[in-house]
Amino acid sequence: MKLKSMLLATAFAACLTTAQAAEGELSIGTEGAYPPWSMADAVGNVTGFDADVGNLLCAKLEMKCQFVVQAFDGLIPALKAKRFDIIISGMSITEDRKKEINFSIGYAELANMFVAPKTSDLASIKDFDSLIKALDGKKVGVQAGTTHAHYLEKNVPNADLKTYDTLDQMQIDLASGRIDVAFSDKSALDDFLAKPEGKDFQLVDVKIASSSDPTLGEGIGVGIAQENTELKARIDKALCELVADGSIGKASQTWFKTDISRPCK
């Protein structure tokens, strides 16, 4: 049912262009399969931090939100094809992505971490250099098309990198032992650890800040078509106000139990 609803939503998105979007409505592309950022239920309703940010943004802009579910690695091509107006999907701002689309200011940021079995030799590591060395030859899971994948390709070239279309697929392989360790933002890994299948796993006690490497980007931003400069200006202003008044911080407390909002620069 979930797959069917996602396919239907994607099909709908293919019929929607920015020019066709109703006046006063903002269509938002989101993954819908990356808790707690973005989750789509069986009938296509989207919840999570991304949905809250989208709804806050639409309220500030006095527009109606229309969420469109799209696989993460297809979000940028779909935006460029005008299948929706913007992307809100926990997407990090990177130089490579800025060659394809524009971004709002960064409005959120989380630490990146690894999760491994409690019995793994990785579980006791507490410093970055030892961790990177220990990852050589390990089967490391990561979601395809993400900053996490680019980070591993650059910094751990001797790891056996396994890429997945969705976080769920990666977690299934981690729980079954088909990969040794997984890399993602802390919120996604916390979600896995809270599930029954995560009981025998733990976070590796090495936090990797997004600011530590260009591949991890400049915070989370709203993706916007490069030619849509007026909309970018309106979104930047609205996001600055939503960060300043605590609205985005409050939403992040709901989903992450901590304030991940990033001050407007």
PDB file of C-alpha atoms in Angstrom:
ATOM      1  CA  MET A   1       0.000   0.000   0.000  1.00  0.00           C
ATOM      2  CA  LYS A   2       2.791   2.419   0.887  1.00  0.00           C
ATOM      3  CA  LEU A   3       4.584   1.715  -2.381  1.00  0.00           C
ATOM      4  CA  LYS A   4       1.341   2.065  -4.322  1.00  0.00           C
ATOM      5  CA  SER A   5       0.539   5.420  -2.725  1.00  0.00           C
ATOM      6  CA  MET A   6       4.056   6.672  -3.404  1.00  0.00           C
ATOM      7  CA  LEU A   7       3.785   5.645  -7.062  1.00  0.00           C
ATOM      8  CA  LEU A   8       0.434   7.384  -7.373  1.00  0.00           C
ATOM      9  CA  ALA A   9       1.837  10.522  -5.794  1.00  0.00           C
ATOM     10  CA  THR A  10       4.802  10.444  -8.149  1.00  0.00           C
ATOM     11  CA  ALA A  11       2.490   9.978 -11.123  1.00  0.00           C
ATOM     12  CA  PHE A  12       0.476  12.964  -9.980  1.00  0.00           C
ATOM     13  CA  ALA A  13       3.666  14.980  -9.651  1.00  0.00           C
ATOM     14  CA  ALA A  14       4.574  14.221 -13.255  1.00  0.00           C
ATOM     15  CA  CYS A  15       1.387  15.964 -14.348  1.00  0.00           C
ATOM     16  CA  LEU A  16       2.014  19.066 -12.261  1.00  0.00           C
ATOM     17  CA  THR A  17       4.205  21.950 -13.381  1.00  0.00           C
ATOM     18  CA  THR A  18       4.969  25.190 -11.654  1.00  0.00           C
ATOM     19  CA  ALA A  19       3.043  27.027 -14.341  1.00  0.00           C
ATOM     20  CA  GLN A  20      -0.005  24.836 -13.722  1.00  0.00           C
ATOM     21  CA  ALA A  21       0.097  25.177  -9.953  1.00  0.00           C
ATOM     22  CA  ALA A  22      -2.932  26.984  -8.629  1.00  0.00           C
ATOM     23  CA  GLU A  23      -2.371  30.566  -7.555  1.00  0.00           C
ATOM     24  CA  GLY A  24      -1.724  30.682  -3.831  1.00  0.00           C
ATOM     25  CA  GLU A  25      -0.631  27.029  -3.666  1.00  0.00           C
ATOM     26  CA  LEU A  26       2.918  25.786  -3.114  1.00  0.00           C
ATOM     27  CA  SER A  27       3.716  22.245  -4.241  1.00  0.00           C
ATOM     28  CA  ILE A  28       6.466  20.659  -2.139  1.00  0.00           C
ATOM     29  CA  GLY A  29       8.524  17.638  -3.147  1.00  0.00           C
ATOM     30  CA  THR A  30       9.516  15.379  -0.240  1.00  0.00           C
ATOM     31  CA  GLU A  31      10.772  11.816   0.175  1.00  0.00           C
ATOM     32  CA  GLY A  32       8.141  10.511   2.579  1.00  0.00           C
ATOM     33  CA  ALA A  33      10.335   7.614   3.744  1.00  0.00           C
ATOM     34  CA  TYR A  34      12.948   9.168   6.028  1.00  0.00           C
ATOM     35  CA  PRO A  35      11.656   9.339   9.610  1.00  0.00           C
ATOM     36  CA  PRO A  36      11.437  11.579  11.509  1.00  0.00           C
ATOM     37  CA  TRP A  37      12.085  14.065   8.706  1.00  0.00           C
ATOM     38  CA  SER A  38       9.406  12.930   6.286  1.00  0.00           C
ATOM     39  CA  MET A  39       6.894  10.071   6.464  1.00  0.00           C
ATOM     40  CA  ALA A  40       4.047   9.301   4.049  1.00  0.00           C
ATOM     41  CA  ASP A  41       1.190   7.042   5.173  1.00  0.00           C
ATOM     42  CA  ALA A  42      -0.812   4.596   3.060  1.00  0.00           C
ATOM     43  CA  VAL A  43      -3.087   7.307   1.698  1.00  0.00           C
ATOM     44  CA  GLY A  44      -0.309   9.791   0.973  1.00  0.00           C
ATOM     45  CA  ASN A  45      -0.550  12.049   4.027  1.00  0.00           C
ATOM     46  CA  VAL A  46       2.891  13.448   4.880  1.00  0.00           C
ATOM     47  CA  THR A  47       4.060  14.070   8.444  1.00  0.00           C
ATOM     48  CA  GLY A  48       7.404  14.737  10.133  1.00  0.00           C
ATOM     49  CA  PHE A  49       9.746  17.678  10.578  1.00  0.00           C
ATOM     50  CA  ASP A  50       9.803  18.446   6.843  1.00  0.00           C
ATOM     51  CA  ALA A  51       6.005  18.571   6.755  1.00  0.00           C
ATOM     52  CA  ASP A  52       5.956  20.898   9.781  1.00  0.00           C
ATOM     53  CA  VAL A  53       8.508  23.217   8.153  1.00  0.00           C
ATOM     54  CA  GLY A  54       6.500  23.184   4.928  1.00  0.00           C
ATOM     55  CA  ASN A  55       3.274  24.015   6.717  1.00  0.00           C
ATOM     56  CA  LEU A  56       4.943  26.791   8.732  1.00  0.00           C
ATOM     57  CA  LEU A  57       6.427  28.220   5.544  1.00  0.00           C
ATOM     58  CA  CYS A  58       3.119  28.094   3.676  1.00  0.00           C
ATOM     59  CA  ALA A  59       1.321  29.793   6.571  1.00  0.00           C
ATOM     60  CA  LYS A  60       3.959  32.551   6.640  1.00  0.00           C
ATOM     61  CA  LEU A  61       3.656  33.021   2.863  1.00  0.00           C
ATOM     62  CA  GLU A  62      -0.151  32.795   3.065  1.00  0.00           C
ATOM     63  CA  MET A  63      -0.211  29.890   0.626  1.00  0.00           C
ATOM     64  CA  LYS A  64      -1.704  26.406   0.678  1.00  0.00           C
ATOM     65  CA  CYS A  65       0.689  23.424   0.817  1.00  0.00           C
ATOM     66  CA  GLN A  66       0.503  20.467  -1.560  1.00  0.00           C
ATOM     67  CA  PHE A  67       3.016  17.710  -0.733  1.00  0.00           C
ATOM     68  CA  VAL A  68       4.275  15.436  -3.506  1.00  0.00           C
ATOM     69  CA  VAL A  69       6.102  12.214  -2.560  1.00  0.00           C
ATOM     70  CA  GLN A  70       9.179  11.468  -4.672  1.00  0.00           C
ATOM     71  CA  ALA A  71      12.202   9.169  -4.210  1.00  0.00           C
ATOM     72  CA  PHE A  72      15.062  11.219  -2.752  1.00  0.00           C
ATOM     73  CA  ASP A  73      17.464  10.788  -5.667  1.00  0.00           C
ATOM     74  CA  GLY A  74      14.709  11.933  -8.047  1.00  0.00           C
ATOM     75  CA  LEU A  75      13.847  15.142  -6.177  1.00  0.00           C
ATOM     76  CA  ILE A  76      16.281  17.456  -7.957  1.00  0.00           C
ATOM     77  CA  PRO A  77      15.476  16.157 -11.482  1.00  0.00           C
ATOM     78  CA  ALA A  78      11.747  16.492 -10.691  1.00  0.00           C
ATOM     79  CA  LEU A  79      12.195  20.072  -9.451  1.00  0.00           C
ATOM     80  CA  LYS A  80      14.131  20.976 -12.593  1.00  0.00           C
ATOM     81  CA  ALA A  81      11.312  19.430 -14.649  1.00  0.00           C
ATOM     82  CA  LYS A  82       8.839  21.731 -12.799  1.00  0.00           C
ATOM     83  CA  ARG A  83       6.899  18.854 -11.286  1.00  0.00           C
ATOM     84  CA  PHE A  84       6.714  20.792  -8.027  1.00  0.00           C
ATOM     85  CA  ASP A  85       7.739  24.246  -6.825  1.00  0.00           C
ATOM     86  CA  ILE A  86      10.241  23.497  -4.043  1.00  0.00           C
ATOM     87  CA  ILE A  87      11.945  20.652  -2.166  1.00  0.00           C
ATOM     88  CA  ILE A  88      11.668  20.226   1.604  1.00  0.00           C
ATOM     89  CA  SER A  89      13.192  16.854   2.386  1.00  0.00           C
ATOM     90  CA  GLY A  90      16.054  17.133   4.861  1.00  0.00           C
ATOM     91  CA  MET A  91      18.257  18.108   1.901  1.00  0.00           C
ATOM     92  CA  SER A  92      21.717  19.422   2.713  1.00  0.00           C
ATOM     93  CA  ILE A  93      23.051  22.397   0.778  1.00  0.00           C
ATOM     94  CA  THR A  94      26.157  21.316  -1.157  1.00  0.00           C
ATOM     95  CA  GLU A  95      28.263  22.816  -3.936  1.00  0.00           C
ATOM     96  CA  ASP A  96      27.368  19.963  -6.302  1.00  0.00           C
ATOM     97  CA  ARG A  97      23.647  20.431  -5.719  1.00  0.00           C
ATOM     98  CA  LYS A  98      23.957  24.205  -6.140  1.00  0.00           C
ATOM     99  CA  LYS A  99      25.138  23.547  -9.693  1.00  0.00           C
ATOM    100  CA  GLU A 100      21.705  22.034 -10.375  1.00  0.00           C
ATOM    101  CA  ILE A 101      19.293  24.086  -8.250  1.00  0.00           C
ATOM    102  CA  ASN A 102      19.206  27.030  -5.872  1.00  0.00           C
ATOM    103  CA  PHE A 103      18.725  26.818  -2.109  1.00  0.00           C
ATOM    104  CA  SER A 104      17.255  28.877   0.648  1.00  0.00           C
ATOM    105  CA  ILE A 105      19.293  29.791   3.680  1.00  0.00           C
ATOM    106  CA  GLY A 106      20.219  26.799   5.840  1.00  0.00           C
ATOM    107  CA  TYR A 107      17.591  26.485   8.570  1.00  0.00           C
ATOM    108  CA  ALA A 108      18.596  23.251  10.378  1.00  0.00           C
ATOM    109  CA  GLU A 109      21.630  21.079  11.096  1.00  0.00           C
ATOM    110  CA  LEU A 110      22.204  17.712  12.794  1.00  0.00           C
ATOM    111  CA  ALA A 111      25.267  15.649  13.663  1.00  0.00           C
ATOM    112  CA  ASN A 112      26.116  12.630  11.499  1.00  0.00           C
ATOM    113  CA  MET A 113      26.968   9.267  13.079  1.00  0.00           C
ATOM    114  CA  PHE A 114      27.477   5.558  12.513  1.00  0.00           C
ATOM    115  CA  VAL A 115      25.422   2.755  14.050  1.00  0.00           C
ATOM    116  CA  ALA A 116      26.837  -0.750  14.556  1.00  0.00           C
ATOM    117  CA  PRO A 117      26.079  -3.959  16.474  1.00  0.00           C
ATOM    118  CA  LYS A 118      26.956  -3.748  20.165  1.00  0.00           C
ATOM    119  CA  THR A 119      29.284  -6.718  19.655  1.00  0.00           C
ATOM    120  CA  SER A 120      31.179  -5.041  16.782  1.00  0.00           C
ATOM    121  CA  ASP A 121      34.770  -3.871  17.147  1.00  0.00           C
ATOM    122  CA  LEU A 122      33.471  -0.482  15.991  1.00  0.00           C
ATOM    123  CA  ALA A 123      31.175  -0.073  18.996  1.00  0.00           C
ATOM    124  CA  SER A 124      33.926   0.915  21.445  1.00  0.00           C
ATOM    125  CA  ILE A 125      35.678   3.450  19.185  1.00  0.00           C
ATOM    126  CA  LYS A 126      35.575   7.035  20.449  1.00  0.00           C
ATOM    127  CA  ASP A 127      37.899   9.009  18.174  1.00  0.00           C
ATOM    128  CA  PHE A 128      37.552   9.966  14.524  1.00  0.00           C
ATOM    129  CA  ASP A 129      40.908   8.724  13.181  1.00  0.00           C
ATOM    130  CA  SER A 130      40.476   5.262  14.724  1.00  0.00           C
ATOM    131  CA  LEU A 131      36.961   5.022  13.315  1.00  0.00           C
ATOM    132  CA  ILE A 132      37.947   5.927   9.760  1.00  0.00           C
ATOM    133  CA  LYS A 133      40.793   3.398   9.866  1.00  0.00           C
ATOM    134  CA  ALA A 134      38.513   0.673  11.272  1.00  0.00           C
ATOM    135  CA  LEU A 135      35.991   1.183   8.453  1.00  0.00           C
ATOM    136  CA  ASP A 136      38.473  -0.080   5.834  1.00  0.00           C
ATOM    137  CA  GLY A 137      37.053  -3.243   4.276  1.00  0.00           C
ATOM    138  CA  LYS A 138      33.796  -2.997   6.249  1.00  0.00           C
ATOM    139  CA  LYS A 139      30.411  -3.197   4.522  1.00  0.00           C
ATOM    140  CA  VAL A 140      29.025   0.285   5.137  1.00  0.00           C
ATOM    141  CA  GLY A 141      25.395   1.098   4.365  1.00  0.00           C
ATOM    142  CA  VAL A 142      24.258   4.521   3.225  1.00  0.00           C
ATOM    143  CA  GLN A 143      21.298   5.999   1.361  1.00  0.00           C
ATOM    144  CA  ALA A 144      22.048   6.672  -2.303  1.00  0.00           C
ATOM    145  CA  GLY A 145      22.329  10.261  -3.492  1.00  0.00           C
ATOM    146  CA  THR A 146      22.887  11.700  -0.020  1.00  0.00           C
ATOM    147  CA  THR A 147      25.669  13.805   1.452  1.00  0.00           C
ATOM    148  CA  HIS A 148      26.482  10.775   3.612  1.00  0.00           C
ATOM    149  CA  ALA A 149      27.226   8.727   0.494  1.00  0.00           C
ATOM    150  CA  HIS A 150      29.482  11.457  -0.913  1.00  0.00           C
ATOM    151  CA  TYR A 151      31.271  11.790   2.428  1.00  0.00           C
ATOM    152  CA  LEU A 152      32.087   8.067   2.543  1.00  0.00           C
ATOM    153  CA  GLU A 153      33.218   7.987  -1.076  1.00  0.00           C
ATOM    154  CA  LYS A 154      35.693  10.772  -0.305  1.00  0.00           C
ATOM    155  CA  ASN A 155      36.860   9.887   3.204  1.00  0.00           C
ATOM    156  CA  VAL A 156      36.568   6.085   3.414  1.00  0.00           C
ATOM    157  CA  PRO A 157      37.514   4.928  -0.108  1.00  0.00           C
ATOM    158  CA  ASN A 158      38.506   1.424   1.032  1.00  0.00           C
ATOM    159  CA  ALA A 159      35.140   0.625   2.612  1.00  0.00           C
ATOM    160  CA  ASP A 160      32.750  -1.709   0.809  1.00  0.00           C
ATOM    161  CA  LEU A 161      29.998   0.868   0.238  1.00  0.00           C
ATOM    162  CA  LYS A 162      26.428  -0.441  -0.036  1.00  0.00           C
ATOM    163  CA  THR A 163      23.856   2.108  -1.239  1.00  0.00           C
ATOM    164  CA  TYR A 164      20.091   1.946  -0.731  1.00  0.00           C
ATOM    165  CA  ASP A 165      17.128   3.759  -2.227  1.00  0.00           C
ATOM    166  CA  THR A 166      15.469   4.174   1.189  1.00  0.00           C
ATOM    167  CA  LEU A 167      16.398   4.255   4.831  1.00  0.00           C
ATOM    168  CA  ASP A 168      14.112   1.282   5.494  1.00  0.00           C
ATOM    169  CA  GLN A 169      16.070  -0.894   3.055  1.00  0.00           C
ATOM    170  CA  MET A 170      19.352   0.044   4.721  1.00  0.00           C
ATOM    171  CA  GLN A 171      17.980  -0.729   8.183  1.00  0.00           C
ATOM    172  CA  ILE A 172      16.696  -4.140   7.074  1.00  0.00           C
ATOM    173  CA  ASP A 173      20.158  -5.103   5.825  1.00  0.00           C
ATOM    174  CA  LEU A 174      21.794  -3.744   8.977  1.00  0.00           C
ATOM    175  CA  ALA A 175      19.453  -5.721  11.249  1.00  0.00           C
ATOM    176  CA  SER A 176      19.991  -8.893   9.215  1.00  0.00           C
ATOM    177  CA  GLY A 177      23.792  -8.597   9.270  1.00  0.00           C
ATOM    178  CA  ARG A 178      24.225  -8.027   5.545  1.00  0.00           C
ATOM    179  CA  ILE A 179      26.158  -4.839   6.309  1.00  0.00           C
ATOM    180  CA  ASP A 180      28.518  -4.126   9.209  1.00  0.00           C
ATOM    181  CA  VAL A 181      27.603  -0.520   9.945  1.00  0.00           C
ATOM    182  CA  ALA A 182      25.362   2.278   8.650  1.00  0.00           C
ATOM    183  CA  PHE A 183      25.958   6.017   8.299  1.00  0.00           C
ATOM    184  CA  SER A 184      23.294   8.722   8.466  1.00  0.00           C
ATOM    185  CA  ASP A 185      22.217  11.719  10.494  1.00  0.00           C
ATOM    186  CA  LYS A 186      21.687  11.021  14.183  1.00  0.00           C
ATOM    187  CA  SER A 187      17.912  11.468  14.032  1.00  0.00           C
ATOM    188  CA  ALA A 188      17.449   8.698  11.486  1.00  0.00           C
ATOM    189  CA  LEU A 189      19.668   6.346  13.474  1.00  0.00           C
ATOM    190  CA  ASP A 190      17.826   7.148  16.715  1.00  0.00           C
ATOM    191  CA  ASP A 191      14.634   6.113  14.945  1.00  0.00           C
ATOM    192  CA  PHE A 192      16.190   2.731  14.089  1.00  0.00           C
ATOM    193  CA  LEU A 193      17.499   2.186  17.621  1.00  0.00           C
ATOM    194  CA  ALA A 194      14.027   2.802  19.047  1.00  0.00           C
ATOM    195  CA  LYS A 195      12.607  -0.121  17.024  1.00  0.00           C
ATOM    196  CA  PRO A 196      12.694  -3.746  18.268  1.00  0.00           C
ATOM    197  CA  GLU A 197      15.162  -4.661  15.530  1.00  0.00           C
ATOM    198  CA  GLY A 198      17.541  -1.982  16.801  1.00  0.00           C
ATOM    199  CA  LYS A 199      17.903  -3.371  20.325  1.00  0.00           C
ATOM    200  CA  ASP A 200      21.256  -5.061  19.641  1.00  0.00           C
ATOM    201  CA  PHE A 201      22.803  -1.968  18.043  1.00  0.00           C
ATOM    202  CA  GLN A 202      24.306   1.289  19.283  1.00  0.00           C
ATOM    203  CA  LEU A 203      25.657   4.569  18.006  1.00  0.00           C
ATOM    204  CA  VAL A 204      29.430   4.744  17.552  1.00  0.00           C
ATOM    205  CA  ASP A 205      30.469   7.567  19.880  1.00  0.00           C
ATOM    206  CA  VAL A 206      31.988   9.808  17.183  1.00  0.00           C
ATOM    207  CA  LYS A 207      29.903  12.763  15.989  1.00  0.00           C
ATOM    208  CA  ILE A 208      30.744  14.175  12.574  1.00  0.00           C
ATOM    209  CA  ALA A 209      29.560  17.762  12.183  1.00  0.00           C
ATOM    210  CA  SER A 210      28.259  18.845   8.792  1.00  0.00           C
ATOM    211  CA  SER A 211      30.681  21.765   8.920  1.00  0.00           C
ATOM    212  CA  SER A 212      33.653  19.360   9.103  1.00  0.00           C
ATOM    213  CA  ASP A 213      33.649  18.508   5.400  1.00  0.00           C
ATOM    214  CA  PRO A 214      32.258  20.223   2.265  1.00  0.00           C
ATOM    215  CA  THR A 215      30.561  16.985   1.158  1.00  0.00           C
ATOM    216  CA  LEU A 216      28.222  17.248   4.165  1.00  0.00           C
ATOM    217  CA  GLY A 217      26.956  20.645   3.091  1.00  0.00           C
ATOM    218  CA  GLU A 218      25.971  23.931   4.682  1.00  0.00           C
ATOM    219  CA  GLY A 219      22.954  22.863   6.682  1.00  0.00           C
ATOM    220  CA  ILE A 220      19.487  21.818   5.546  1.00  0.00           C
ATOM    221  CA  GLY A 221      17.790  24.101   3.029  1.00  0.00           C
ATOM    222  CA  VAL A 222      14.741  24.419   0.806  1.00  0.00           C
ATOM    223  CA  GLY A 223      15.501  23.473  -2.798  1.00  0.00           C
ATOM    224  CA  ILE A 224      14.304  26.046  -5.339  1.00  0.00           C
ATOM    225  CA  ALA A 225      14.631  26.259  -9.128  1.00  0.00           C
ATOM    226  CA  GLN A 226      17.565  28.463 -10.130  1.00  0.00           C
ATOM    227  CA  GLU A 227      15.389  30.828 -12.148  1.00  0.00           C
ATOM    228  CA  ASN A 228      12.885  31.330  -9.326  1.00  0.00           C
ATOM    229  CA  THR A 229      14.755  34.151  -7.597  1.00  0.00           C
ATOM    230  CA  GLU A 230      11.656  35.974  -6.344  1.00  0.00           C
ATOM    231  CA  LEU A 231      10.377  32.866  -4.569  1.00  0.00           C
ATOM    232  CA  LYS A 232      13.826  32.309  -3.024  1.00  0.00           C
ATOM    233  CA  ALA A 233      13.826  35.819  -1.568  1.00  0.00           C
ATOM    234  CA  ARG A 234      10.370  35.296  -0.062  1.00  0.00           C
ATOM    235  CA  ILE A 235      11.321  31.895   1.375  1.00  0.00           C
ATOM    236  CA  ASP A 236      14.595  33.198   2.856  1.00  0.00           C
ATOM    237  CA  LYS A 237      12.751  36.020   4.617  1.00  0.00           C
ATOM    238  CA  ALA A 238      10.065  33.650   5.916  1.00  0.00           C
ATOM    239  CA  LEU A 239      12.594  31.088   7.176  1.00  0.00           C
ATOM    240  CA  CYS A 240      14.609  33.768   8.992  1.00  0.00           C
ATOM    241  CA  GLU A 241      11.440  34.860  10.760  1.00  0.00           C
ATOM    242  CA  LEU A 242      10.452  31.273  11.597  1.00  0.00           C
ATOM    243  CA  VAL A 243      13.892  30.553  13.069  1.00  0.00           C
ATOM    244  CA  ALA A 244      13.964  33.851  14.969  1.00  0.00           C
ATOM    245  CA  ASP A 245      10.522  33.391  16.542  1.00  0.00           C
ATOM    246  CA  GLY A 246      11.325  29.815  17.598  1.00  0.00           C
ATOM    247  CA  SER A 247       8.783  28.091  15.340  1.00  0.00           C
ATOM    248  CA  ILE A 248      11.321  25.834  13.607  1.00  0.00           C
ATOM    249  CA  GLY A 249      13.069  25.138  16.906  1.00  0.00           C
ATOM    250  CA  LYS A 250       9.749  24.094  18.443  1.00  0.00           C
ATOM    251  CA  ALA A 251       9.008  21.774  15.518  1.00  0.00           C
ATOM    252  CA  SER A 252      12.448  20.193  15.830  1.00  0.00           C
ATOM    253  CA  GLN A 253      11.891  19.609  19.545  1.00  0.00           C
ATOM    254  CA  THR A 254       8.762  17.656  18.611  1.00  0.00           C
ATOM    255  CA  TRP A 255      10.576  15.330  16.221  1.00  0.00           C
ATOM    256  CA  PHE A 256      14.189  15.266  17.463  1.00  0.00           C
ATOM    257  CA  LYS A 257      13.845  16.164  21.169  1.00  0.00           C
ATOM    258  CA  THR A 258      16.395  18.916  20.570  1.00  0.00           C
ATOM    259  CA  ASP A 259      16.588  22.258  18.769  1.00  0.00           C
ATOM    260  CA  ILE A 260      18.286  21.717  15.414  1.00  0.00           C
ATOM    261  CA  SER A 261      17.357  25.117  13.977  1.00  0.00           C
ATOM    262  CA  ARG A 262      20.224  27.090  12.442  1.00  0.00           C
ATOM    263  CA  PRO A 263      20.391  30.862  13.004  1.00  0.00           C
ATOM    264  CA  CYS A 264      19.772  33.011   9.952  1.00  0.00           C
ATOM    265  CA  LYS A 265      23.028  34.447   8.552  1.00  0.00           C
TER     266      LYS A 265
END
